[in-house]
PDB file of C-alpha atoms in Angstrom:
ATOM      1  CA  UNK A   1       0.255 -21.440   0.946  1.00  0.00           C
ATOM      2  CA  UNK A   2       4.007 -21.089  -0.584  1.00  0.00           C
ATOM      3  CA  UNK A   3       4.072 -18.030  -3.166  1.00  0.00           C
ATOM      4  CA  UNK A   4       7.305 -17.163  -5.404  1.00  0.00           C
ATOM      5  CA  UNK A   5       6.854 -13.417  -6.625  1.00  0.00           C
ATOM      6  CA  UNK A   6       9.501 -12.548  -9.476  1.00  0.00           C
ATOM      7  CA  UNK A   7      11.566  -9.298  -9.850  1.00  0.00           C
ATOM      8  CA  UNK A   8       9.540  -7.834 -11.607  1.00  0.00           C
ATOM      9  CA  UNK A   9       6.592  -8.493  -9.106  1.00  0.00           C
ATOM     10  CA  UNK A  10       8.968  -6.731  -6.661  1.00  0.00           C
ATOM     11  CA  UNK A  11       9.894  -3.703  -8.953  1.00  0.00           C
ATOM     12  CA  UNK A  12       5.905  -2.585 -10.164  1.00  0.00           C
ATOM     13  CA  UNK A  13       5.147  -0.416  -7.027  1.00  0.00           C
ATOM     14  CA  UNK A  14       8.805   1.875  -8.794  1.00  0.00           C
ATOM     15  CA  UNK A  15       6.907   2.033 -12.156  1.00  0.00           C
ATOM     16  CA  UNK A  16       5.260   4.862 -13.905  1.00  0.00           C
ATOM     17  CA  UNK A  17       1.574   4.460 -11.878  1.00  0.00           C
ATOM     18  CA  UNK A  18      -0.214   6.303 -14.661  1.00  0.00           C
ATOM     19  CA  UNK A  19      -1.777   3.344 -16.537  1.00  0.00           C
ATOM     20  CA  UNK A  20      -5.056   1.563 -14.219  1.00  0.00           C
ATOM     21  CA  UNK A  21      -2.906  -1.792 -14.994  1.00  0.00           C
ATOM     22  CA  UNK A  22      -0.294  -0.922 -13.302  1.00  0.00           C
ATOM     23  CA  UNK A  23      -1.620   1.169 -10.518  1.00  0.00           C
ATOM     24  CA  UNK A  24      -4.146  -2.097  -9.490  1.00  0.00           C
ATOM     25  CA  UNK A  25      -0.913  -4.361 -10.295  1.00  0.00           C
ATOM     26  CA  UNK A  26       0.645  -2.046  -7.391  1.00  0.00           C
ATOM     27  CA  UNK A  27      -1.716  -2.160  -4.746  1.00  0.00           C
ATOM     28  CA  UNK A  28      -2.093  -5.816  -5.589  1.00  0.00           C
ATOM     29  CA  UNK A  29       1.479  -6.345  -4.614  1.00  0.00           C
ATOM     30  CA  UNK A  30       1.225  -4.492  -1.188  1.00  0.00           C
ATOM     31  CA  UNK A  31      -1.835  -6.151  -0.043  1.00  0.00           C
ATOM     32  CA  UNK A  32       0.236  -9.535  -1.092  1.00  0.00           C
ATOM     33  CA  UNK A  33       3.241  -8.380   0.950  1.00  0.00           C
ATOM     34  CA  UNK A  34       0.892  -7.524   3.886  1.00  0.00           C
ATOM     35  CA  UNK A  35      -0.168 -11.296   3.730  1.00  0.00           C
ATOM     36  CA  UNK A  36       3.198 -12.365   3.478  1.00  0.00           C
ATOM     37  CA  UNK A  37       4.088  -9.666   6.645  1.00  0.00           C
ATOM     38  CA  UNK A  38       1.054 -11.384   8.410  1.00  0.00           C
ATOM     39  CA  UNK A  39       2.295 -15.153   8.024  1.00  0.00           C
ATOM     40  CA  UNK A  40      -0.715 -16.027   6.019  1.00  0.00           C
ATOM     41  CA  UNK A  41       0.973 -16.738   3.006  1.00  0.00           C
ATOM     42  CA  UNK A  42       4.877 -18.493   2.523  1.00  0.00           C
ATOM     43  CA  UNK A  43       7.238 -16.411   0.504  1.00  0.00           C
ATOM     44  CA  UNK A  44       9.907 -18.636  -1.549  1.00  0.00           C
ATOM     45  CA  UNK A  45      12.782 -16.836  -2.522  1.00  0.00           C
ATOM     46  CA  UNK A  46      15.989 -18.019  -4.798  1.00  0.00           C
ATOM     47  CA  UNK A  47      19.720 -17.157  -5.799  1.00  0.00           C
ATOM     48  CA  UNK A  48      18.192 -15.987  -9.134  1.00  0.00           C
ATOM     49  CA  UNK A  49      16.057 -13.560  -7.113  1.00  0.00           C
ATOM     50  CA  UNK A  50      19.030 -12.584  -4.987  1.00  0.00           C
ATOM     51  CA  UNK A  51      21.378 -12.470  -8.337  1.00  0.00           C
ATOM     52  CA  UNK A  52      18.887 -10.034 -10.327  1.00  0.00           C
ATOM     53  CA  UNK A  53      18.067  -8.171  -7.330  1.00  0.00           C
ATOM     54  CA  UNK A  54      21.521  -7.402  -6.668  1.00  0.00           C
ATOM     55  CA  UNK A  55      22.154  -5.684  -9.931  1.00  0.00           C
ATOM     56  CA  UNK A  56      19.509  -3.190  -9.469  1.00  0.00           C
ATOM     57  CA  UNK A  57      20.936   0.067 -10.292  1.00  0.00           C
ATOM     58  CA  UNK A  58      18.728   1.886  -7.771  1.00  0.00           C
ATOM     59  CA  UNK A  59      20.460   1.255  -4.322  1.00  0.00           C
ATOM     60  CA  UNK A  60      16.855   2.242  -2.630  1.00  0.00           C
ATOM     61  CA  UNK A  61      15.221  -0.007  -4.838  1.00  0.00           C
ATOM     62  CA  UNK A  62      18.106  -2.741  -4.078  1.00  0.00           C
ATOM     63  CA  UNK A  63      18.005  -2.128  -0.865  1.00  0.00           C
ATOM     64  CA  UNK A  64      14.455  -2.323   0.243  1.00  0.00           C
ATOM     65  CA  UNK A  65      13.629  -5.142  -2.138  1.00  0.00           C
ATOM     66  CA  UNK A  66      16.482  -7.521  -0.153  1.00  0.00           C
ATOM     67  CA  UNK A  67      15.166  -6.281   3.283  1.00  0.00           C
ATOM     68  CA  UNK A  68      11.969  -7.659   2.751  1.00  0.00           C
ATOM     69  CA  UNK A  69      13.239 -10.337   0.919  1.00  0.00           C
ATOM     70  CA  UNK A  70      15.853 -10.919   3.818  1.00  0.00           C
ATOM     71  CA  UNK A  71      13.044 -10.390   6.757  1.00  0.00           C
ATOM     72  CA  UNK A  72      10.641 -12.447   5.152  1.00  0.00           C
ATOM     73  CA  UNK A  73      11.410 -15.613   3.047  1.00  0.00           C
ATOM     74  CA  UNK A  74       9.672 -18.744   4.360  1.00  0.00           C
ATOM     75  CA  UNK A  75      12.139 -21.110   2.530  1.00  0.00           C
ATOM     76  CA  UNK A  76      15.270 -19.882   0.247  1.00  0.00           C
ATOM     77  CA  UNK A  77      16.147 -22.240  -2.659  1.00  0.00           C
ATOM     78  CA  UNK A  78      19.947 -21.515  -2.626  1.00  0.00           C
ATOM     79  CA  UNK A  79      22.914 -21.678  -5.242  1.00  0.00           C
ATOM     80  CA  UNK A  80      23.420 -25.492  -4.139  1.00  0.00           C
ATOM     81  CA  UNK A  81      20.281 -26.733  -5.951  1.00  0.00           C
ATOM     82  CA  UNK A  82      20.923 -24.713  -8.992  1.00  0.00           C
ATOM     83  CA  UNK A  83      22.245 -27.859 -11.452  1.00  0.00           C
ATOM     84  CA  UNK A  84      18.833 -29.429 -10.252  1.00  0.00           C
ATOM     85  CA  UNK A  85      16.687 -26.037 -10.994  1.00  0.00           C
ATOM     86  CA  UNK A  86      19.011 -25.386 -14.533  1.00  0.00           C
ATOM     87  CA  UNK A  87      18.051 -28.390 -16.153  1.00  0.00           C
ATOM     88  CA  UNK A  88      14.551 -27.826 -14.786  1.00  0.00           C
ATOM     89  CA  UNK A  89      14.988 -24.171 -16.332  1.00  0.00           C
ATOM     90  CA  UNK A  90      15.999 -26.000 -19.642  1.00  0.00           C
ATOM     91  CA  UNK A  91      12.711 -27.653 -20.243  1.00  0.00           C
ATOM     92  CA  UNK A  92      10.911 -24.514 -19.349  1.00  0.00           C
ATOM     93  CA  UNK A  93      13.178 -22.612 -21.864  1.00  0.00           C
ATOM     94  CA  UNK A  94      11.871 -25.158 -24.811  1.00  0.00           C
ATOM     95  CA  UNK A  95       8.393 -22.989 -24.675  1.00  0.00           C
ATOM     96  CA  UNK A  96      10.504 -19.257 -25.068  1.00  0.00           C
ATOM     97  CA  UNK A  97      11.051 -18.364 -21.819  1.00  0.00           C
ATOM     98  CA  UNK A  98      14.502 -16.613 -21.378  1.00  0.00           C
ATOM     99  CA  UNK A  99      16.994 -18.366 -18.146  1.00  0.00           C
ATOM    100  CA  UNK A 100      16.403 -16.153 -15.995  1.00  0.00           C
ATOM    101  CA  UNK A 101      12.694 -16.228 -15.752  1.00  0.00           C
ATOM    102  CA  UNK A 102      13.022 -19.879 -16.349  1.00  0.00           C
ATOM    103  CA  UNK A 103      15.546 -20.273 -12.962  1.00  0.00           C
ATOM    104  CA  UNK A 104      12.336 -18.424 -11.158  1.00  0.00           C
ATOM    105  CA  UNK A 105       9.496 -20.743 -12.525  1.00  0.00           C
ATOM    106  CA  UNK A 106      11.852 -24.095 -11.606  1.00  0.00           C
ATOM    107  CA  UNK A 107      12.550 -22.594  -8.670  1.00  0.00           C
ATOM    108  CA  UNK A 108       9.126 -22.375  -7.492  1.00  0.00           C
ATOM    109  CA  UNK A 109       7.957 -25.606  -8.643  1.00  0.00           C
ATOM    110  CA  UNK A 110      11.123 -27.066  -6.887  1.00  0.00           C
ATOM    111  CA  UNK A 111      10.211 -25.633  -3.633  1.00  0.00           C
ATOM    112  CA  UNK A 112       6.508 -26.864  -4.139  1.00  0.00           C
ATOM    113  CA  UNK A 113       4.903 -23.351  -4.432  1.00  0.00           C
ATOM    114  CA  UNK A 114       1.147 -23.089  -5.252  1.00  0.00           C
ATOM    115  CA  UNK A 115       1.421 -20.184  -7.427  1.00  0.00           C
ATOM    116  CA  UNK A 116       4.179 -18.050  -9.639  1.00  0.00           C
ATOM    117  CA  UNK A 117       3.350 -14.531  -9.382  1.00  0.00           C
ATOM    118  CA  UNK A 118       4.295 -11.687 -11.824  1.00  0.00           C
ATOM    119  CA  UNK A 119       3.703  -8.848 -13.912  1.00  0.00           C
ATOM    120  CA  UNK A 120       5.571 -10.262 -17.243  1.00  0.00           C
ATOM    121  CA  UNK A 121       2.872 -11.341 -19.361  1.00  0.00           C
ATOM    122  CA  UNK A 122       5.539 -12.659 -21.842  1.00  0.00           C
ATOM    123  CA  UNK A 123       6.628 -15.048 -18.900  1.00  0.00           C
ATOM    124  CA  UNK A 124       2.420 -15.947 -18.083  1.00  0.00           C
ATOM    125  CA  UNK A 125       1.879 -17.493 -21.233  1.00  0.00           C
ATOM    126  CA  UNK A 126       3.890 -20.414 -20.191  1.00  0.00           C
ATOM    127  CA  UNK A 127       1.507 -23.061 -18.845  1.00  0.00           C
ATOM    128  CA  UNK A 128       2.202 -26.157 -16.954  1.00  0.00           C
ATOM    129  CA  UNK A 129       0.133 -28.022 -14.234  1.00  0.00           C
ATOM    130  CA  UNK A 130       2.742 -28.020 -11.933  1.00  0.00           C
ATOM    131  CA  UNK A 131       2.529 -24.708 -10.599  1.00  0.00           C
ATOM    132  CA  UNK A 132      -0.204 -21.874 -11.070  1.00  0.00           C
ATOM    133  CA  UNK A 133       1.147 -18.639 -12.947  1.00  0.00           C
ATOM    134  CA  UNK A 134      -0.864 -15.175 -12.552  1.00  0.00           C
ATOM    135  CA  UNK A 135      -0.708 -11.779 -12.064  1.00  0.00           C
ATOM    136  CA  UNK A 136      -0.603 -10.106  -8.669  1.00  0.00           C
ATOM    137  CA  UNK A 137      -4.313  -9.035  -9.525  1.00  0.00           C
ATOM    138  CA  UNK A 138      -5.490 -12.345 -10.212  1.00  0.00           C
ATOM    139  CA  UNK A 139      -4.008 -13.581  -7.462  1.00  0.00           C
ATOM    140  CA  UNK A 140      -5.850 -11.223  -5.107  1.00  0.00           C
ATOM    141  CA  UNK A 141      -8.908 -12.199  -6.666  1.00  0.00           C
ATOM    142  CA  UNK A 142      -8.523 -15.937  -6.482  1.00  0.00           C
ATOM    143  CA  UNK A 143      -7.559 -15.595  -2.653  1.00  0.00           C
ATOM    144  CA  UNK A 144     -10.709 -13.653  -1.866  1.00  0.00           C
ATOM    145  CA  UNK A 145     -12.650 -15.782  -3.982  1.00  0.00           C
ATOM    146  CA  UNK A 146     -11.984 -18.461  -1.453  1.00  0.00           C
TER     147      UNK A 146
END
């Protein structure tokens, strides 16, 4: 199954862990990661990812984020498909959702990925029945669901 988990997917386990959300949001994350570790899921990266990840202020952060990244993306949509995922991104935009998250979305529907994972709940509210969009908890649940 082919997952795309946006930045901000990959920067919760840094955030303040005080609020339950966020905490279960965490460990959510890492037992996805594990899966991803384990082969049993596909991890789709893009140049957006690689773009926003690379202007993380935190060089630990940075760092860590684009080894796992690096050691474990499944397929990469790269810089030459970005007219095809920008006017994707466009369409997507027409609902609200800011370029950048809109680059992630197209570029998991673009690379065929089952679900869009995040924390944003701005970006969740944007629907479409080309691609599933949930939280890192709900994902856990639908996968053990199964």
């Amino acid at each position: 199954m082919k997952i795309y988990l946006d930045m901000c997917c990959y920067n919760r386990p840094y955030d303040e862990q005080s609020q339950l959300k966020v905490a279960m949001e965490t460990q959510s994350k890492l037992y996805i990661q594990n899966l991803i570790k384990e082969k049993r899921l596909e991890l789709i990266t893009s140049y957006m990812l690689r773009y926003e990840c690379s202007n993380n202020p935190f060089e630990m952060r940075r760092n860590t984020i684009l080894d796992f990244i690096h050691k474990n993306t499944f397929a990469y949509v790269g810089e030459e498909r970005k007219e095809d995922i920008e006017v994707k991104a466009t369409e997507i935009m027409r609902t609200g959702v800011k370029f950048k998250d809109a680059c992630h979305v197209a570029s998991a529907i673009y690379a065929g990925c089952e679900y869009f994972i995040s924390t944003d709940m701005r970006l969740l509210k944007y629907k479409t029945d080309e691609i599933k969009m949930v939280t890192p908890i709900e994902f856990v649940t639908e996968m053990e669901s199964e």
